[in-house]
Amino acid sequence: MSAPAPGARTGSAAGTAALVRLVLRRDRLRLPLWYGLTALFVVGVAAAVPGAYPTEEARQALVAATAQDPTQLFAIGPVHGSSVGAVAAWRPRGQAALLLSIAGILLVVRHTRAEEASGRRELLGATAIGRQAPLTAVLVVAFAANLLAGLAVGAGLTALGSPAAGSFATGLSFAASGCVFAAVAAVAAQLTESPRAAIGLSAGVMAACYAVRGVADLGAGDGLSWLSPFGWVEHVRPFAGDHWWALLPAPAACAALLAAAYAVSARRGLGRGAFPARPGRARASALLRTPAALAWRGQRGTVLAWTAGMALFGAGVGAAAPTIAEQLAQSPVLSGIVARAGASARPVDGFFAFIVYLSAQVVTVFTLQAVLRLRAEEASGRLELLLSGPVGRLRWALGHLLVAAAGAYTVLAVCLLLELAVDLLGAPHAVLAVSPFALTPGLPAAPFALGPVAALCAVAAGLTGAGLAALARRDLGG
């Protein structure tokens, strides 16, 4: 007769405190980057609003232009009021709510479904850890991180001189969206059998909710927006009434989602999901006979999703260009930022050059995500199986590098902080000389220059070569 499971003896939540400390230890860098930089982004945008829209007339023109621009209505929503605080709460609303939602999804899946897929959860189950302790621990961390980020935003906006009520309403509304989608990820982690499927399901729900809010703002009615957590964020209306009651659906949704997550978790088998994984083909396709083809098969969903997203982004930017050109005419500060793209540029050309500059940063996130799959393959043990066949290390790595270029999260964060210091804090523009984004050609406002592009390619080639040389010499897992 087998002994009862440790969770049965000690309670389903036993060991939660220890696992909370483990989550904090493992994500000691990820948590500040996701939640801290999001809070810093919101406060930085708010600090720039008085200079970008210095007069009541400029802010009223922004409100009027946004109300007539379907692209901005879908992407962010309407501006509720012409005060500095209302504009400061509106401008980063879409990005901040999305960033905290994505952070919550990745955090929860990483410490639930990914742990089961790697086998570490089974090892934890051999100790005095309750069955629900891992899920409870990561939810405690996710909710606390969102709350702290929201409070940091509120404190930052208050320090800038905004009313405290509106400041904390802004921050906590963003935190509410992060908490809701952390709970969505908790459910998805119980329904699926792979981390990628859990992230995909959660991201699909998030995208659908964002689209519902966008369609509602385009004229479908306020009633539709109440079906989306992003609509709840919008209905708070910081600095324009401070409707705290609009956040009441968030805790109710979290409670319902968590009840579902715990119910499914208690009934499913460890390592399995409520929805069984679809079995693959008995024989591999001829298109999977090379490392490059295998890398493409593993990352094609990500590549196609990013391609579609950037295409939609480009279409939206093109549609919004006339309205944004009018906004630039009302804001000397924004006109000055755009003018850096080319001294003789027309406003619309300078705007597109600025978008190219920002797009380079966005696409960098994809390259980091794709290249870090190399490490994920090694950590999961799949690489060892692959290299047991007639495949060399460098050939395998080059297959992945054909899909994306190498990079590092630290470099990306430093570059973004440098630009924040220059654009918002008045640091010397020469500081950006160390950022690769500063060398992005300012097309169509400025002529194409081969030198900066060649320099970037040379640096990329050197770093890639150094990485491949290190991979060829070190032990797997080292």
mmCIF file with all atom_site columns, C-alpha atoms in Angstrom, residues 126-245:
data_model
loop_
_atom_site.group_PDB
_atom_site.id
_atom_site.type_symbol
_atom_site.label_atom_id
_atom_site.label_alt_id
_atom_site.label_comp_id
_atom_site.label_asym_id
_atom_site.label_entity_id
_atom_site.label_seq_id
_atom_site.pdbx_PDB_ins_code
_atom_site.Cartn_x
_atom_site.Cartn_y
_atom_site.Cartn_z
_atom_site.occupancy
_atom_site.B_iso_or_equiv
_atom_site.pdbx_formal_charge
_atom_site.auth_seq_id
_atom_site.auth_comp_id
_atom_site.auth_asym_id
_atom_site.auth_atom_id
_atom_site.pdbx_PDB_model_num
ATOM 1   C CA . ALA A 1 126 ? 7.914   14.581 -3.245  1.00 0.00 ? 126 ALA A CA 1
ATOM 2   C CA . THR A 1 127 ? 8.379   17.117 -0.431  1.00 0.00 ? 127 THR A CA 1
ATOM 3   C CA . ALA A 1 128 ? 5.912   18.509 2.100   1.00 0.00 ? 128 ALA A CA 1
ATOM 4   C CA . ILE A 1 129 ? 4.355   20.821 -0.512  1.00 0.00 ? 129 ILE A CA 1
ATOM 5   C CA . GLY A 1 130 ? 0.593   20.940 -0.972  1.00 0.00 ? 130 GLY A CA 1
ATOM 6   C CA . ARG A 1 131 ? -0.945  20.370 -4.372  1.00 0.00 ? 131 ARG A CA 1
ATOM 7   C CA . GLN A 1 132 ? -2.177  23.938 -4.717  1.00 0.00 ? 132 GLN A CA 1
ATOM 8   C CA . ALA A 1 133 ? 0.877   25.602 -3.162  1.00 0.00 ? 133 ALA A CA 1
ATOM 9   C CA . PRO A 1 134 ? 2.737   26.337 -6.450  1.00 0.00 ? 134 PRO A CA 1
ATOM 10  C CA . LEU A 1 135 ? -0.309  27.982 -8.007  1.00 0.00 ? 135 LEU A CA 1
ATOM 11  C CA . THR A 1 136 ? -1.079  29.924 -4.839  1.00 0.00 ? 136 THR A CA 1
ATOM 12  C CA . ALA A 1 137 ? 2.512   31.098 -4.471  1.00 0.00 ? 137 ALA A CA 1
ATOM 13  C CA . VAL A 1 138 ? 2.841   32.517 -7.976  1.00 0.00 ? 138 VAL A CA 1
ATOM 14  C CA . LEU A 1 139 ? -0.566  34.200 -7.741  1.00 0.00 ? 139 LEU A CA 1
ATOM 15  C CA . VAL A 1 140 ? 0.495   35.870 -4.481  1.00 0.00 ? 140 VAL A CA 1
ATOM 16  C CA . VAL A 1 141 ? 3.610   37.188 -6.208  1.00 0.00 ? 141 VAL A CA 1
ATOM 17  C CA . ALA A 1 142 ? 1.712   38.268 -9.339  1.00 0.00 ? 142 ALA A CA 1
ATOM 18  C CA . PHE A 1 143 ? -0.974  40.141 -7.412  1.00 0.00 ? 143 PHE A CA 1
ATOM 19  C CA . ALA A 1 144 ? 1.585   41.755 -5.107  1.00 0.00 ? 144 ALA A CA 1
ATOM 20  C CA . ALA A 1 145 ? 3.771   42.832 -8.046  1.00 0.00 ? 145 ALA A CA 1
ATOM 21  C CA . ASN A 1 146 ? 0.802   44.412 -9.815  1.00 0.00 ? 146 ASN A CA 1
ATOM 22  C CA . LEU A 1 147 ? -0.268  46.181 -6.642  1.00 0.00 ? 147 LEU A CA 1
ATOM 23  C CA . LEU A 1 148 ? 3.221   47.538 -6.016  1.00 0.00 ? 148 LEU A CA 1
ATOM 24  C CA . ALA A 1 149 ? 3.495   48.711 -9.622  1.00 0.00 ? 149 ALA A CA 1
ATOM 25  C CA . GLY A 1 150 ? 0.153   50.473 -9.309  1.00 0.00 ? 150 GLY A CA 1
ATOM 26  C CA . LEU A 1 151 ? 1.157   52.130 -6.055  1.00 0.00 ? 151 LEU A CA 1
ATOM 27  C CA . ALA A 1 152 ? 4.477   53.178 -7.618  1.00 0.00 ? 152 ALA A CA 1
ATOM 28  C CA . VAL A 1 153 ? 2.610   54.825 -10.479 1.00 0.00 ? 153 VAL A CA 1
ATOM 29  C CA . GLY A 1 154 ? 0.305   56.600 -8.038  1.00 0.00 ? 154 GLY A CA 1
ATOM 30  C CA . ALA A 1 155 ? 3.212   57.809 -5.912  1.00 0.00 ? 155 ALA A CA 1
ATOM 31  C CA . GLY A 1 156 ? 5.131   58.948 -8.994  1.00 0.00 ? 156 GLY A CA 1
ATOM 32  C CA . LEU A 1 157 ? 2.229   60.925 -10.438 1.00 0.00 ? 157 LEU A CA 1
ATOM 33  C CA . THR A 1 158 ? 1.542   62.474 -7.038  1.00 0.00 ? 158 THR A CA 1
ATOM 34  C CA . ALA A 1 159 ? 5.196   63.502 -6.778  1.00 0.00 ? 159 ALA A CA 1
ATOM 35  C CA . LEU A 1 160 ? 4.820   65.270 -10.140 1.00 0.00 ? 160 LEU A CA 1
ATOM 36  C CA . GLY A 1 161 ? 2.072   67.414 -8.645  1.00 0.00 ? 161 GLY A CA 1
ATOM 37  C CA . SER A 1 162 ? -1.052  65.567 -9.793  1.00 0.00 ? 162 SER A CA 1
ATOM 38  C CA . PRO A 1 163 ? -3.947  65.062 -7.354  1.00 0.00 ? 163 PRO A CA 1
ATOM 39  C CA . ALA A 1 164 ? -3.424  61.933 -5.267  1.00 0.00 ? 164 ALA A CA 1
ATOM 40  C CA . ALA A 1 165 ? -6.893  60.497 -5.919  1.00 0.00 ? 165 ALA A CA 1
ATOM 41  C CA . GLY A 1 166 ? -6.478  60.556 -9.690  1.00 0.00 ? 166 GLY A CA 1
ATOM 42  C CA . SER A 1 167 ? -2.867  59.414 -9.479  1.00 0.00 ? 167 SER A CA 1
ATOM 43  C CA . PHE A 1 168 ? -3.633  56.271 -7.505  1.00 0.00 ? 168 PHE A CA 1
ATOM 44  C CA . ALA A 1 169 ? -6.773  55.620 -9.555  1.00 0.00 ? 169 ALA A CA 1
ATOM 45  C CA . THR A 1 170 ? -4.519  55.575 -12.617 1.00 0.00 ? 170 THR A CA 1
ATOM 46  C CA . GLY A 1 171 ? -1.996  53.186 -11.110 1.00 0.00 ? 171 GLY A CA 1
ATOM 47  C CA . LEU A 1 172 ? -4.477  50.794 -9.541  1.00 0.00 ? 172 LEU A CA 1
ATOM 48  C CA . SER A 1 173 ? -6.567  50.617 -12.710 1.00 0.00 ? 173 SER A CA 1
ATOM 49  C CA . PHE A 1 174 ? -3.500  49.368 -14.578 1.00 0.00 ? 174 PHE A CA 1
ATOM 50  C CA . ALA A 1 175 ? -2.784  46.919 -11.743 1.00 0.00 ? 175 ALA A CA 1
ATOM 51  C CA . ALA A 1 176 ? -6.336  45.585 -11.945 1.00 0.00 ? 176 ALA A CA 1
ATOM 52  C CA . SER A 1 177 ? -5.864  44.533 -15.568 1.00 0.00 ? 177 SER A CA 1
ATOM 53  C CA . GLY A 1 178 ? -2.614  42.773 -14.672 1.00 0.00 ? 178 GLY A CA 1
ATOM 54  C CA . CYS A 1 179 ? -4.323  40.838 -11.877 1.00 0.00 ? 179 CYS A CA 1
ATOM 55  C CA . VAL A 1 180 ? -7.223  39.749 -14.084 1.00 0.00 ? 180 VAL A CA 1
ATOM 56  C CA . PHE A 1 181 ? -4.963  38.313 -16.771 1.00 0.00 ? 181 PHE A CA 1
ATOM 57  C CA . ALA A 1 182 ? -2.758  36.628 -14.202 1.00 0.00 ? 182 ALA A CA 1
ATOM 58  C CA . ALA A 1 183 ? -5.939  34.824 -13.150 1.00 0.00 ? 183 ALA A CA 1
ATOM 59  C CA . VAL A 1 184 ? -6.723  34.067 -16.811 1.00 0.00 ? 184 VAL A CA 1
ATOM 60  C CA . ALA A 1 185 ? -3.270  32.489 -17.125 1.00 0.00 ? 185 ALA A CA 1
ATOM 61  C CA . ALA A 1 186 ? -3.930  30.409 -14.005 1.00 0.00 ? 186 ALA A CA 1
ATOM 62  C CA . VAL A 1 187 ? -6.961  28.886 -15.734 1.00 0.00 ? 187 VAL A CA 1
ATOM 63  C CA . ALA A 1 188 ? -5.122  28.395 -19.030 1.00 0.00 ? 188 ALA A CA 1
ATOM 64  C CA . ALA A 1 189 ? -2.294  26.594 -17.215 1.00 0.00 ? 189 ALA A CA 1
ATOM 65  C CA . GLN A 1 190 ? -4.797  24.035 -15.952 1.00 0.00 ? 190 GLN A CA 1
ATOM 66  C CA . LEU A 1 191 ? -6.503  23.525 -19.299 1.00 0.00 ? 191 LEU A CA 1
ATOM 67  C CA . THR A 1 192 ? -3.452  22.959 -21.520 1.00 0.00 ? 192 THR A CA 1
ATOM 68  C CA . GLU A 1 193 ? -0.490  20.580 -21.430 1.00 0.00 ? 193 GLU A CA 1
ATOM 69  C CA . SER A 1 194 ? 2.313   22.851 -22.676 1.00 0.00 ? 194 SER A CA 1
ATOM 70  C CA . PRO A 1 195 ? 3.593   26.292 -21.635 1.00 0.00 ? 195 PRO A CA 1
ATOM 71  C CA . ARG A 1 196 ? 3.315   27.624 -25.181 1.00 0.00 ? 196 ARG A CA 1
ATOM 72  C CA . ALA A 1 197 ? -0.323  26.548 -25.409 1.00 0.00 ? 197 ALA A CA 1
ATOM 73  C CA . ALA A 1 198 ? -1.086  28.171 -22.037 1.00 0.00 ? 198 ALA A CA 1
ATOM 74  C CA . ILE A 1 199 ? 0.564   31.429 -23.110 1.00 0.00 ? 199 ILE A CA 1
ATOM 75  C CA . GLY A 1 200 ? -1.173  31.306 -26.479 1.00 0.00 ? 200 GLY A CA 1
ATOM 76  C CA . LEU A 1 201 ? -4.588  30.743 -24.924 1.00 0.00 ? 201 LEU A CA 1
ATOM 77  C CA . SER A 1 202 ? -4.062  33.532 -22.385 1.00 0.00 ? 202 SER A CA 1
ATOM 78  C CA . ALA A 1 203 ? -2.745  35.932 -25.017 1.00 0.00 ? 203 ALA A CA 1
ATOM 79  C CA . GLY A 1 204 ? -5.698  35.123 -27.251 1.00 0.00 ? 204 GLY A CA 1
ATOM 80  C CA . VAL A 1 205 ? -8.135  36.005 -24.471 1.00 0.00 ? 205 VAL A CA 1
ATOM 81  C CA . MET A 1 206 ? -6.177  39.210 -23.801 1.00 0.00 ? 206 MET A CA 1
ATOM 82  C CA . ALA A 1 207 ? -6.210  40.214 -27.479 1.00 0.00 ? 207 ALA A CA 1
ATOM 83  C CA . ALA A 1 208 ? -9.930  39.497 -27.736 1.00 0.00 ? 208 ALA A CA 1
ATOM 84  C CA . CYS A 1 209 ? -10.624 41.646 -24.673 1.00 0.00 ? 209 CYS A CA 1
ATOM 85  C CA . TYR A 1 210 ? -8.535  44.480 -26.086 1.00 0.00 ? 210 TYR A CA 1
ATOM 86  C CA . ALA A 1 211 ? -10.381 44.248 -29.397 1.00 0.00 ? 211 ALA A CA 1
ATOM 87  C CA . VAL A 1 212 ? -13.751 44.325 -27.614 1.00 0.00 ? 212 VAL A CA 1
ATOM 88  C CA . ARG A 1 213 ? -12.745 47.513 -25.838 1.00 0.00 ? 213 ARG A CA 1
ATOM 89  C CA . GLY A 1 214 ? -11.487 49.025 -29.093 1.00 0.00 ? 214 GLY A CA 1
ATOM 90  C CA . VAL A 1 215 ? -14.670 48.203 -30.999 1.00 0.00 ? 215 VAL A CA 1
ATOM 91  C CA . ALA A 1 216 ? -16.735 49.676 -28.171 1.00 0.00 ? 216 ALA A CA 1
ATOM 92  C CA . ASP A 1 217 ? -14.770 52.936 -28.339 1.00 0.00 ? 217 ASP A CA 1
ATOM 93  C CA . LEU A 1 218 ? -15.333 53.105 -32.089 1.00 0.00 ? 218 LEU A CA 1
ATOM 94  C CA . GLY A 1 219 ? -19.040 53.542 -31.428 1.00 0.00 ? 219 GLY A CA 1
ATOM 95  C CA . ALA A 1 220 ? -20.449 50.140 -30.496 1.00 0.00 ? 220 ALA A CA 1
ATOM 96  C CA . GLY A 1 221 ? -21.464 51.512 -27.097 1.00 0.00 ? 221 GLY A CA 1
ATOM 97  C CA . ASP A 1 222 ? -20.281 51.611 -23.501 1.00 0.00 ? 222 ASP A CA 1
ATOM 98  C CA . GLY A 1 223 ? -22.193 48.443 -22.710 1.00 0.00 ? 223 GLY A CA 1
ATOM 99  C CA . LEU A 1 224 ? -19.810 46.383 -24.830 1.00 0.00 ? 224 LEU A CA 1
ATOM 100 C CA . SER A 1 225 ? -16.729 47.837 -23.138 1.00 0.00 ? 225 SER A CA 1
ATOM 101 C CA . TRP A 1 226 ? -17.928 46.525 -19.776 1.00 0.00 ? 226 TRP A CA 1
ATOM 102 C CA . LEU A 1 227 ? -17.257 43.012 -21.095 1.00 0.00 ? 227 LEU A CA 1
ATOM 103 C CA . SER A 1 228 ? -13.513 43.739 -21.209 1.00 0.00 ? 228 SER A CA 1
ATOM 104 C CA . PRO A 1 229 ? -11.053 44.331 -18.344 1.00 0.00 ? 229 PRO A CA 1
ATOM 105 C CA . PHE A 1 230 ? -9.477  47.034 -20.502 1.00 0.00 ? 230 PHE A CA 1
ATOM 106 C CA . GLY A 1 231 ? -12.866 48.690 -20.628 1.00 0.00 ? 231 GLY A CA 1
ATOM 107 C CA . TRP A 1 232 ? -12.961 48.708 -16.828 1.00 0.00 ? 232 TRP A CA 1
ATOM 108 C CA . VAL A 1 233 ? -9.594  50.489 -16.830 1.00 0.00 ? 233 VAL A CA 1
ATOM 109 C CA . GLU A 1 234 ? -10.974 53.126 -19.184 1.00 0.00 ? 234 GLU A CA 1
ATOM 110 C CA . HIS A 1 235 ? -14.167 53.652 -17.180 1.00 0.00 ? 235 HIS A CA 1
ATOM 111 C CA . VAL A 1 236 ? -12.195 54.627 -14.070 1.00 0.00 ? 236 VAL A CA 1
ATOM 112 C CA . ARG A 1 237 ? -11.583 58.039 -15.727 1.00 0.00 ? 237 ARG A CA 1
ATOM 113 C CA . PRO A 1 238 ? -8.719  59.311 -13.533 1.00 0.00 ? 238 PRO A CA 1
ATOM 114 C CA . PHE A 1 239 ? -8.663  63.086 -13.060 1.00 0.00 ? 239 PHE A CA 1
ATOM 115 C CA . ALA A 1 240 ? -12.106 63.246 -14.700 1.00 0.00 ? 240 ALA A CA 1
ATOM 116 C CA . GLY A 1 241 ? -14.366 61.960 -11.948 1.00 0.00 ? 241 GLY A CA 1
ATOM 117 C CA . ASP A 1 242 ? -12.192 59.159 -10.490 1.00 0.00 ? 242 ASP A CA 1
ATOM 118 C CA . HIS A 1 243 ? -14.789 56.409 -10.836 1.00 0.00 ? 243 HIS A CA 1
ATOM 119 C CA . TRP A 1 244 ? -13.293 53.904 -8.395  1.00 0.00 ? 244 TRP A CA 1
ATOM 120 C CA . TRP A 1 245 ? -16.424 51.788 -8.568  1.00 0.00 ? 245 TRP A CA 1
#
